[in-house]
Amino acid sequence: MNILFIMYDQLRFDYLSCAGHPHLHTPNFDRVAARGVRFTNAYVQSPICGASRMSFYTGRYTSSHGAQWNGFPLRVGEQTLGDHLRRAGMACWLVGKTHMKADAEGMARLGLSPDSVIGARQAECGFDSWVRDDGLWAEGPDGFYDGKRSPYNEYLKSRGYPSHNPWADFANAGVHANGDKASGWMFMNADKPANIREEDSETPWLTRKTIEFIQQARGRWCAHVSFIKPHWPYIVPAPYHAMYGPDHVPAPVRHVSERDDPHPVFGAYMENRIAQAFQRDDVRQKVIPAYMGLIRQCDDQLGVLLDYLETTGRMDSTMIVLTSDHGDYLGDHWLGEKDLFHDPSVKVPMIVYDPRPGADATRGTTCDALVEAIDLAATFVDFAGAEVPDHIIEGRSLLPWLEGGTPAWRDFVVSEYDYSATPQAVKLKVAPRDARLFMVFDGRFKLIHAEGGFRPMLFDLRLDPQEFTDLAKGDSHNAEIDRLYACLARWGRRMSQRVTRSDADINAARGQSLRRGILPFLVDGSEVPEDMIRAYRGPAPRDYTKPQSDPPDT
């Protein structure tokens, strides 16, 4: 049994036809959902790319692994999927993006060369790398330079695209009527087709790389196939650029009341540049059709991959997981991008197909249990036949749900956001260590706590599913606020850093000091069995404190 762990970047939970989107048809996502289980309440551990992915890859909350913002290195020694799965006899490979930054200082301190096997794995988030490309090969003072290698850019060069950075000039650009480049960085160009043959664009390229990997793979393997899209820049090649138009753009989920005395952090984000852009109808009417086109292209390429698995007889031996690292506001709640904890940002699609007969009873069903992204690491280890090291992996295996069980389960989920590196923290004059947000959601009430002396936020998603009314502005819901703060406190007291000893190790070690003959704190020896103190009784040795008539032999 193998695992295809497929992640799409910035894919909203509700932009799939199996999740009820009124216009976007995604038959291949639906195809996997019809064979597996679609989890309807899946939440990431941080609504920012790097931190969220490090939680997926370690099975740990962001405050446990510490890589809480893009570009914050994952410290050397943090155990990842690769470490856990290799111990279970399963290889673990990367095909695509990780957004991981290596702990170069830590590697140097320990003498780990990036050229060694262990060093390469430390530098690649624990994966063996079939191909890695994080995308976004920008131009500018601190952007692209020839020494920064992009396998996708090298592919484009081999296909005859004449540029030192063909990603920027072709994959991420259309053409104006006058022949000038129409960069995808500008939202006003989102309705133009990318100036690239569709088969050469990022998503088909990575699909082919995935098939190349599977063709040569031997033994048991987990392949993390991590697509760059539908993450911005929002530009897509023909014919996908013209599949959707302004008539397919939903009205933004936002209300004027949200701007009335907002929480200070929420208010700061509503005023940033990306939010201001998505507050414009002309931006949304160009960007969202392109976003939908990118998703449709992802779906078509998923179909290519599924067809390959079926024609080669691999479908019955491959677990398939479809998910995303976070969502995209797209103008909802007066915001763009991600960052905060409304469902369009922090809730993600999660579809799991388990090919084994034990999962037959749940095929084509949905599960409303509160699921966290870190549950996938536990699921994969369990699927590989190993015991989940729950002193390290903080998630829980989903296999009982897939097999039709009703396991004892969590009653709330937690997500964290460290915004210390952002302009919003500077604007709010918040010290780096205080620029942190925590979300606690129990399936109905969602509490957001902000360090730095700010008040909390509270939403009742049963009565207010669109999350318009911040109930923490008044005092009528103090009991719910206190209850959720108690949940946060319980979560904060979790055992998260004792990763070198499991409970089983500790239980097995209890009493070992007695077996080694170390017997402290005895009054007269009667406290322990006689055989344990036999060596301490017996004939008295010569008393060396008194003068001896014959000195001992030297």
Coordinates of C-alpha atoms in Angstrom, one line a residue:
M1 CA 0.0 0.0 0.0
N2 CA 1.3 3.4 -1.0
I3 CA 0.2 7.0 -0.3
L4 CA -0.4 9.9 -2.6
F5 CA -0.5 13.0 -0.4
I6 CA -1.7 15.7 -2.7
M7 CA -1.7 19.3 -1.6
Y8 CA -3.0 22.3 -3.5
D9 CA -1.8 25.8 -2.5
Q10 CA -4.5 28.2 -1.3
L11 CA -7.5 26.1 -2.4
R12 CA -10.7 27.1 -0.6
F13 CA -12.8 24.4 1.0
D14 CA -15.9 25.5 -0.8
Y15 CA -14.5 25.9 -4.4
L16 CA -15.3 22.3 -5.3
S17 CA -18.5 21.0 -6.8
C18 CA -18.7 18.2 -4.2
A19 CA -18.6 20.9 -1.6
G20 CA -21.5 22.7 -3.2
H21 CA -20.0 25.4 -5.5
P22 CA -22.7 26.5 -7.8
H23 CA -20.6 27.1 -10.9
L24 CA -17.2 25.4 -10.6
H25 CA -17.4 21.8 -11.8
T26 CA -14.6 19.6 -10.4
P27 CA -15.5 16.0 -11.5
N28 CA -12.2 14.5 -10.5
F29 CA -12.2 15.9 -6.9
D30 CA -15.7 14.5 -6.8
R31 CA -14.5 11.2 -8.2
V32 CA -12.1 10.8 -5.2
A33 CA -14.8 11.9 -2.8
A34 CA -17.2 9.3 -4.3
R35 CA -14.6 6.6 -3.4
G36 CA -13.6 8.0 0.0
V37 CA -14.6 10.3 2.8
R38 CA -14.9 14.1 2.6
F39 CA -14.1 15.7 5.9
T40 CA -16.3 18.8 6.2
N41 CA -14.6 20.4 9.2
A42 CA -10.9 20.3 8.5
Y43 CA -8.8 23.1 9.9
V44 CA -5.2 23.9 9.4
Q45 CA -2.8 24.7 12.3
S46 CA -1.9 28.1 10.9
P47 CA -3.5 30.1 8.0
I48 CA 0.0 31.0 6.5
C49 CA 1.8 28.8 4.0
G50 CA 5.1 27.9 5.7
A51 CA 3.8 27.4 9.3
S52 CA 0.8 25.4 8.1
R53 CA 2.9 23.1 6.0
M54 CA 5.4 22.4 8.8
S55 CA 2.5 21.3 10.9
F56 CA 1.3 18.9 8.1
Y57 CA 4.8 17.5 7.8
T58 CA 5.6 17.1 11.5
G59 CA 2.1 16.3 12.8
R60 CA 2.7 19.1 15.4
Y61 CA 1.2 22.4 16.3
T62 CA 3.1 25.5 15.2
S63 CA 4.1 26.4 18.7
S64 CA 5.5 22.9 19.1
H65 CA 7.7 22.9 16.0
G66 CA 8.4 26.6 16.1
A67 CA 8.5 27.5 12.4
Q68 CA 5.6 29.9 12.7
W69 CA 6.1 32.2 9.7
N70 CA 7.3 31.9 6.1
G71 CA 11.0 31.7 6.1
F72 CA 11.3 30.7 9.7
P73 CA 13.6 27.6 9.6
L74 CA 12.3 24.2 10.8
R75 CA 14.9 23.4 13.5
V76 CA 17.3 20.5 13.0
G77 CA 16.1 17.5 14.8
E78 CA 12.3 18.1 14.4
Q79 CA 10.9 14.7 13.4
T80 CA 8.9 14.7 10.2
L81 CA 6.8 12.3 8.1
G82 CA 9.9 11.0 6.5
D83 CA 11.4 10.0 9.8
H84 CA 8.3 8.2 11.0
L85 CA 7.4 6.5 7.7
R86 CA 11.0 5.2 7.1
R87 CA 11.0 3.5 10.4
A88 CA 7.8 1.8 9.3
G89 CA 9.5 0.6 6.1
M90 CA 7.9 3.2 3.8
A91 CA 9.9 5.7 1.7
C92 CA 8.8 9.4 1.7
W93 CA 9.3 11.5 -1.4
L94 CA 8.6 15.1 -2.4
V95 CA 7.2 16.1 -5.8
G96 CA 6.6 19.9 -5.9
K97 CA 6.5 22.6 -3.2
T98 CA 7.2 22.6 0.6
H99 CA 7.8 26.3 1.4
M100 CA 10.4 24.9 3.9
K101 CA 13.5 26.8 4.9
A102 CA 16.4 24.7 6.2
D103 CA 18.0 25.4 9.6
A104 CA 21.4 26.1 8.0
E105 CA 22.8 27.4 11.3
G106 CA 21.7 24.3 13.2
M107 CA 23.1 22.0 10.4
A108 CA 26.4 23.7 10.5
R109 CA 26.5 23.5 14.3
L110 CA 26.0 19.8 14.1
G111 CA 28.3 19.3 11.2
L112 CA 25.6 18.1 8.8
S113 CA 26.5 18.5 5.2
P114 CA 23.7 19.3 2.8
D115 CA 25.4 16.8 0.4
S116 CA 24.9 13.9 2.8
V117 CA 21.7 11.8 2.9
I118 CA 20.7 13.0 6.4
G119 CA 21.7 16.6 5.6
A120 CA 19.7 16.6 2.4
R121 CA 16.7 15.3 4.3
Q122 CA 17.1 18.0 7.0
A123 CA 17.2 20.6 4.2
E124 CA 14.1 19.2 2.5
C125 CA 11.8 18.9 5.5
G126 CA 12.5 15.2 5.9
F127 CA 11.6 14.2 2.3
D128 CA 13.8 12.6 -0.3
S129 CA 13.3 15.1 -3.2
W130 CA 12.2 13.8 -6.6
V131 CA 11.8 17.4 -7.7
R132 CA 11.2 20.5 -5.6
D133 CA 10.0 23.9 -7.0
D134 CA 8.3 26.4 -4.7
G135 CA 7.2 28.7 -7.6
L136 CA 7.0 32.5 -7.4
W137 CA 10.3 33.2 -9.3
A138 CA 10.0 36.9 -9.0
E139 CA 12.1 39.7 -10.5
G140 CA 13.4 42.6 -8.5
P141 CA 16.1 43.8 -6.1
D142 CA 15.7 40.8 -3.9
G143 CA 14.0 38.5 -6.3
F144 CA 15.1 36.1 -9.0
Y145 CA 18.7 35.7 -9.9
D146 CA 20.4 33.2 -12.2
G147 CA 22.0 31.3 -9.3
K148 CA 18.6 30.4 -7.8
R149 CA 17.7 27.1 -9.5
S150 CA 14.1 26.4 -10.5
P151 CA 13.5 23.0 -12.1
Y152 CA 10.4 24.3 -13.7
N153 CA 12.2 27.3 -15.2
E154 CA 14.9 24.9 -16.6
Y155 CA 12.1 22.8 -18.1
L156 CA 10.7 26.0 -19.8
K157 CA 14.1 26.8 -21.2
S158 CA 14.4 23.3 -22.6
R159 CA 11.0 23.9 -24.3
G160 CA 12.3 27.0 -26.1
Y161 CA 10.9 29.8 -24.0
P162 CA 13.6 32.5 -24.6
S163 CA 14.2 34.1 -21.2
H164 CA 16.6 33.8 -18.2
N165 CA 13.3 33.6 -16.1
P166 CA 10.6 32.2 -18.3
W167 CA 8.3 31.7 -15.4
A168 CA 8.0 35.5 -15.0
D169 CA 7.9 36.2 -18.7
F170 CA 5.6 33.5 -19.9
A171 CA 3.9 31.3 -17.2
N172 CA 3.1 34.4 -15.1
A173 CA 2.3 36.8 -17.9
G174 CA -0.1 37.4 -20.8
V175 CA 0.3 39.8 -23.7
H176 CA -1.3 43.2 -24.1
A177 CA -2.9 44.2 -27.3
N178 CA 0.2 46.3 -28.2
G179 CA 2.4 43.3 -27.7
D180 CA 3.8 44.3 -24.3
K181 CA 4.1 41.8 -21.4
A182 CA 1.0 41.7 -19.2
S183 CA 2.3 40.4 -15.9
G184 CA 0.2 38.3 -13.6
W185 CA 1.3 40.3 -10.7
M186 CA -1.2 43.0 -11.8
F187 CA -4.8 41.9 -11.0
M188 CA -6.1 43.8 -14.0
N189 CA -4.3 41.2 -16.2
A190 CA -6.0 38.2 -14.6
D191 CA -8.5 37.8 -17.5
K192 CA -5.7 37.4 -20.0
P193 CA -4.4 33.9 -21.0
A194 CA -0.9 33.2 -19.8
N195 CA 1.5 33.3 -22.7
I196 CA 2.4 29.7 -22.5
R197 CA 1.3 26.4 -24.0
E198 CA -1.2 24.8 -21.6
E199 CA 0.8 21.6 -21.4
D200 CA 3.9 23.6 -20.4
S201 CA 2.2 25.4 -17.5
E202 CA 3.0 24.5 -13.9
T203 CA 0.2 22.1 -13.1
P204 CA 0.6 19.7 -16.1
W205 CA 4.3 19.8 -15.6
L206 CA 4.1 18.7 -12.0
T207 CA 1.5 16.0 -12.9
R208 CA 4.0 14.5 -15.4
K209 CA 6.7 14.6 -12.8
T210 CA 4.4 12.7 -10.4
I211 CA 3.8 10.0 -13.0
E212 CA 7.5 9.8 -13.7
F213 CA 8.1 9.2 -10.0
I214 CA 5.4 6.5 -9.8
Q215 CA 6.7 4.7 -12.8
Q216 CA 10.1 4.1 -11.3
A217 CA 9.1 3.7 -7.6
R218 CA 9.8 0.4 -5.9
G219 CA 8.7 -0.8 -2.5
R220 CA 6.3 1.0 -0.3
W221 CA 6.2 4.8 -0.7
C222 CA 4.5 8.0 0.3
A223 CA 4.7 10.7 -2.3
H224 CA 3.9 14.3 -1.2
V225 CA 2.6 15.8 -4.5
S226 CA 2.4 19.5 -3.8
F227 CA 1.0 21.7 -6.5
I228 CA 1.9 25.4 -6.7
K229 CA -1.6 26.4 -7.9
P230 CA -4.3 27.8 -7.5
H231 CA -2.1 30.2 -5.4
W232 CA -1.6 33.7 -6.8
P233 CA -0.5 35.1 -9.2
Y234 CA -4.0 34.7 -10.6
I235 CA -3.3 34.0 -14.3
V236 CA -4.0 30.8 -16.2
P237 CA -3.4 29.6 -19.8
A238 CA -6.1 29.1 -22.4
P239 CA -8.7 27.7 -22.5
Y240 CA -9.0 27.9 -18.7
H241 CA -8.8 31.7 -18.7
A242 CA -12.1 32.0 -20.4
M243 CA -14.2 29.2 -18.8
Y244 CA -15.6 31.6 -16.2
G245 CA -16.6 35.2 -16.1
P246 CA -18.2 37.9 -13.9
D247 CA -21.5 36.1 -13.9
H248 CA -19.8 33.2 -12.0
V249 CA -18.4 35.5 -9.3
P250 CA -20.4 35.2 -6.1
A251 CA -21.2 38.2 -4.0
P252 CA -18.6 38.8 -1.3
V253 CA -19.4 37.4 2.1
R254 CA -19.1 40.6 4.0
H255 CA -21.2 43.0 6.0
V256 CA -20.8 46.7 6.8
S257 CA -21.1 45.9 10.5
E258 CA -17.7 44.2 10.3
R259 CA -16.1 47.6 9.8
D260 CA -17.9 49.1 12.8
D261 CA -15.4 49.1 15.7
P262 CA -13.6 46.0 14.5
H263 CA -11.1 44.1 16.6
P264 CA -7.8 46.0 16.2
V265 CA -6.0 43.2 14.4
F266 CA -8.9 42.5 12.1
G267 CA -9.1 46.3 11.4
A268 CA -5.4 46.5 10.6
Y269 CA -5.7 43.6 8.1
M270 CA -8.8 45.2 6.5
E271 CA -6.7 48.3 5.7
N272 CA -3.7 46.5 4.1
R273 CA -3.0 46.6 0.4
I274 CA -4.3 43.2 -0.5
A275 CA -7.6 43.7 1.4
Q276 CA -8.1 47.1 -0.3
A277 CA -7.6 45.5 -3.7
F278 CA -10.1 42.8 -3.0
Q279 CA -12.6 45.3 -1.7
R280 CA -12.9 46.5 -5.4
D281 CA -15.5 44.8 -7.5
D282 CA -13.5 45.1 -10.7
V283 CA -10.6 43.2 -9.1
R284 CA -12.9 40.4 -7.9
Q285 CA -14.6 40.1 -11.3
K286 CA -11.2 39.5 -12.9
V287 CA -9.4 37.5 -10.3
I288 CA -12.0 35.0 -9.2
P289 CA -12.7 33.7 -12.7
A290 CA -8.9 33.1 -13.1
Y291 CA -8.8 31.4 -9.7
M292 CA -11.7 29.2 -10.8
G293 CA -9.8 28.4 -14.0
L294 CA -6.7 27.5 -12.1
I295 CA -8.8 25.1 -10.0
R296 CA -10.4 23.6 -13.0
Q297 CA -7.0 23.0 -14.5
C298 CA -5.9 21.3 -11.3
D299 CA -9.0 19.1 -11.5
D300 CA -8.3 18.1 -15.1
Q301 CA -4.7 17.2 -14.2
L302 CA -6.0 15.2 -11.2
G303 CA -8.0 13.3 -13.7
V304 CA -4.9 12.5 -15.7
L305 CA -3.2 11.2 -12.6
L306 CA -6.3 9.1 -11.5
D307 CA -6.5 7.6 -15.0
Y308 CA -2.9 6.6 -14.9
L309 CA -3.4 4.9 -11.5
E310 CA -6.4 3.0 -12.9
T311 CA -4.8 1.9 -16.1
T312 CA -1.7 0.7 -14.4
G313 CA -3.6 -1.2 -11.7
R314 CA -2.4 1.0 -8.9
M315 CA -5.6 2.5 -7.7
D316 CA -6.4 -0.4 -5.4
S317 CA -3.1 -0.1 -3.6
T318 CA -2.8 3.7 -3.2
M319 CA -4.3 5.9 -0.5
I320 CA -5.1 9.3 -2.0
V321 CA -5.4 12.5 0.1
L322 CA -6.5 15.8 -1.4
T323 CA -6.1 18.9 0.8
S324 CA -4.8 22.4 0.9
D325 CA -2.4 24.4 3.2
H326 CA -5.0 27.2 3.7
G327 CA -7.8 29.0 1.9
D328 CA -8.2 32.4 0.2
Y329 CA -10.5 35.2 1.3
L330 CA -11.1 36.5 -2.2
G331 CA -12.8 39.6 -0.8
D332 CA -14.8 37.9 1.9
H333 CA -14.9 39.8 5.2
W334 CA -13.2 42.8 3.4
L335 CA -10.0 40.8 3.1
G336 CA -7.7 39.2 0.5
E337 CA -5.2 36.4 0.8
K338 CA -5.5 34.4 4.1
D339 CA -3.9 35.2 7.6
L340 CA -6.9 35.3 9.9
F341 CA -9.4 32.7 11.1
H342 CA -12.6 33.1 9.2
D343 CA -13.6 29.8 7.5
P344 CA -12.6 30.9 4.0
S345 CA -9.0 31.2 5.3
V346 CA -8.5 28.5 8.0
K347 CA -10.8 25.8 6.8
V348 CA -9.6 23.5 4.0
P349 CA -10.8 20.7 1.8
M350 CA -9.8 17.2 2.9
I351 CA -10.8 14.1 1.0
V352 CA -9.3 10.7 1.9
Y353 CA -9.6 7.6 -0.2
D354 CA -8.5 4.4 1.5
P355 CA -8.4 1.5 -1.0
R356 CA -8.6 -1.3 1.6
P357 CA -11.8 -3.3 1.9
G358 CA -12.2 -2.1 5.6
A359 CA -13.1 1.3 4.2
D360 CA -15.9 0.1 1.9
A361 CA -18.7 1.1 4.3
T362 CA -17.8 4.8 4.2
R363 CA -17.2 5.3 0.5
G364 CA -18.9 8.4 -0.8
T365 CA -19.7 9.8 2.6
T366 CA -18.9 12.9 4.5
C367 CA -17.6 13.2 8.1
D368 CA -18.4 16.3 10.2
A369 CA -15.8 15.5 13.0
L370 CA -13.5 18.3 14.0
V371 CA -10.3 17.4 12.1
E372 CA -6.9 19.1 12.2
A373 CA -4.2 19.1 9.5
I374 CA -1.9 17.3 11.9
D375 CA -4.2 14.3 11.8
L376 CA -2.8 13.3 8.4
A377 CA 0.7 12.6 9.8
A378 CA -0.9 10.2 12.4
T379 CA -3.1 8.7 9.7
F380 CA -0.2 7.9 7.4
V381 CA 1.9 6.3 10.1
D382 CA -1.1 4.2 11.1
F383 CA -1.8 3.3 7.5
A384 CA 1.9 2.2 7.2
G385 CA 1.3 -0.3 10.0
A386 CA 3.2 1.4 12.7
E387 CA 2.2 2.7 16.1
V388 CA 1.6 6.4 16.2
P389 CA 4.2 8.0 18.5
D390 CA 1.8 10.3 20.3
H391 CA 4.5 11.9 22.4
I392 CA 5.7 13.4 19.1
I393 CA 2.8 13.5 16.7
E394 CA 0.0 15.6 18.2
G395 CA -2.6 14.6 15.6
R396 CA -4.9 11.6 15.6
S397 CA -5.3 8.9 13.0
L398 CA -8.4 9.3 10.8
L399 CA -8.5 5.5 10.0
P400 CA -11.2 4.8 12.5
W401 CA -13.5 7.3 10.8
L402 CA -12.6 5.8 7.4
E403 CA -13.5 2.3 8.6
G404 CA -16.9 3.4 9.9
G405 CA -16.0 3.7 13.5
T406 CA -17.0 6.4 16.0
P407 CA -13.7 6.9 18.0
A408 CA -13.4 9.1 21.1
W409 CA -12.5 12.4 19.5
R410 CA -11.5 16.0 20.2
D411 CA -14.1 18.5 21.1
F412 CA -12.3 21.5 19.8
V413 CA -9.7 22.5 17.2
V414 CA -6.8 25.0 17.5
S415 CA -5.1 27.2 15.0
E416 CA -2.3 29.7 15.6
Y417 CA -1.0 32.7 13.8
D418 CA 2.3 34.5 14.5
Y419 CA 2.0 37.8 12.6
S420 CA 5.2 39.3 14.2
A421 CA 6.9 39.8 10.9
T422 CA 4.1 41.7 9.3
P423 CA 3.4 45.4 8.7
Q424 CA 0.2 44.9 10.8
A425 CA 2.3 44.2 13.9
V426 CA 4.3 47.3 13.3
K427 CA 1.2 49.4 12.8
L428 CA -0.3 48.1 16.0
K429 CA 3.0 48.6 17.8
V430 CA 2.9 45.0 19.1
A431 CA 6.2 43.5 20.3
P432 CA 7.2 40.4 18.3
R433 CA 6.5 38.0 21.1
D434 CA 3.0 39.4 21.6
A435 CA 2.0 39.4 17.9
R436 CA 0.3 36.1 18.1
L437 CA -3.3 34.9 17.6
F438 CA -5.0 31.7 18.7
M439 CA -8.2 30.2 17.4
V440 CA -10.4 27.7 19.4
F441 CA -13.4 26.3 17.6
D442 CA -15.7 23.7 19.1
G443 CA -18.0 23.2 16.1
R444 CA -20.3 26.1 17.0
F445 CA -18.4 28.9 18.8
K446 CA -15.1 30.2 17.5
L447 CA -12.9 32.2 19.9
I448 CA -9.9 34.2 18.7
H449 CA -7.5 35.3 21.4
A450 CA -4.9 38.0 20.7
E451 CA -1.9 38.5 22.8
G452 CA -0.7 42.0 23.6
G453 CA -3.7 43.2 25.7
F454 CA -6.4 43.0 23.0
R455 CA -9.9 41.8 23.6
P456 CA -10.9 38.5 22.1
M457 CA -13.3 37.8 19.2
L458 CA -16.2 35.4 19.3
F459 CA -18.5 34.0 16.6
D460 CA -21.5 31.7 16.8
L461 CA -21.4 29.7 13.5
R462 CA -24.7 28.0 14.2
L463 CA -26.7 31.3 14.3
D464 CA -24.2 33.3 12.2
P465 CA -22.5 30.9 9.8
Q466 CA -21.0 33.8 7.8
E467 CA -19.2 35.1 10.8
F468 CA -20.4 38.7 10.7
T469 CA -21.3 39.3 14.3
D470 CA -18.4 39.6 16.8
L471 CA -20.2 38.6 20.1
A472 CA -17.2 39.6 22.2
K473 CA -18.0 43.2 21.7
G474 CA -20.6 42.9 24.4
D475 CA -20.9 40.9 27.6
S476 CA -23.8 38.6 26.8
H477 CA -21.6 35.7 25.9
N478 CA -19.0 35.8 28.7
A479 CA -19.8 32.2 29.7
E480 CA -18.9 30.9 26.3
I481 CA -15.8 33.1 26.2
D482 CA -14.7 31.7 29.6
R483 CA -15.5 28.1 28.5
L484 CA -13.4 28.4 25.3
Y485 CA -10.6 30.1 27.2
A486 CA -10.6 27.0 29.5
C487 CA -10.2 24.9 26.4
L488 CA -7.3 27.0 25.2
A489 CA -5.7 26.7 28.7
R490 CA -6.1 22.9 28.6
W491 CA -4.6 22.8 25.1
G492 CA -1.7 25.0 26.4
R493 CA -0.9 22.5 29.1
R494 CA -0.5 19.6 26.6
M495 CA 2.7 17.6 26.7
S496 CA 4.4 18.8 23.6
Q497 CA 8.2 18.9 24.2
R498 CA 9.0 15.6 25.8
V499 CA 9.6 14.0 22.4
T500 CA 12.6 11.8 23.4
R501 CA 10.6 9.6 25.8
S502 CA 7.1 8.2 25.3
D503 CA 4.7 7.2 28.0
A504 CA 5.4 3.6 27.2
D505 CA 9.1 4.3 27.7
I506 CA 8.5 5.9 31.0
N507 CA 6.1 3.1 32.2
A508 CA 8.7 0.5 31.3
A509 CA 11.5 2.4 33.1
R510 CA 9.6 2.7 36.4
G511 CA 11.4 0.7 39.0
Q512 CA 14.5 0.0 36.9
S513 CA 16.7 1.7 39.4
L514 CA 15.8 -1.0 41.9
R515 CA 16.7 -3.7 39.4
R516 CA 20.1 -2.1 39.0
G517 CA 20.6 -2.3 42.8
I518 CA 20.3 1.4 43.5
L519 CA 18.3 1.5 46.8
P520 CA 18.0 5.0 48.1
F521 CA 15.9 6.2 51.0
L522 CA 15.7 2.8 52.9
V523 CA 15.3 2.9 56.7
D524 CA 16.3 -0.7 57.4
G525 CA 15.8 -2.7 54.2
S526 CA 12.4 -4.1 55.1
E527 CA 10.8 -1.9 52.5
V528 CA 12.0 -4.1 49.6
P529 CA 12.1 -7.8 48.9
E530 CA 15.0 -9.6 50.7
D531 CA 16.7 -10.7 47.4
M532 CA 17.2 -7.1 46.4
I533 CA 19.3 -6.3 49.4
R534 CA 21.2 -9.7 49.7
A535 CA 24.3 -8.2 48.3
Y536 CA 24.3 -5.5 51.0
R537 CA 24.1 -8.0 53.9
G538 CA 26.4 -11.0 54.3
P539 CA 29.8 -11.3 56.0
A540 CA 31.3 -8.0 57.3
P541 CA 34.4 -6.9 55.4
R542 CA 37.6 -6.1 57.3
D543 CA 37.3 -2.9 59.2
Y544 CA 39.9 -0.6 57.6
T545 CA 39.2 2.2 60.1
K546 CA 41.1 0.3 62.8
P547 CA 44.8 -0.5 62.9
Q548 CA 45.7 -3.8 61.4
S549 CA 48.5 -6.1 62.7
D550 CA 49.3 -7.3 59.2
P551 CA 48.9 -4.7 56.4
P552 CA 47.0 -6.1 53.4
D553 CA 48.9 -7.2 50.4
T554 CA 49.5 -4.4 47.9

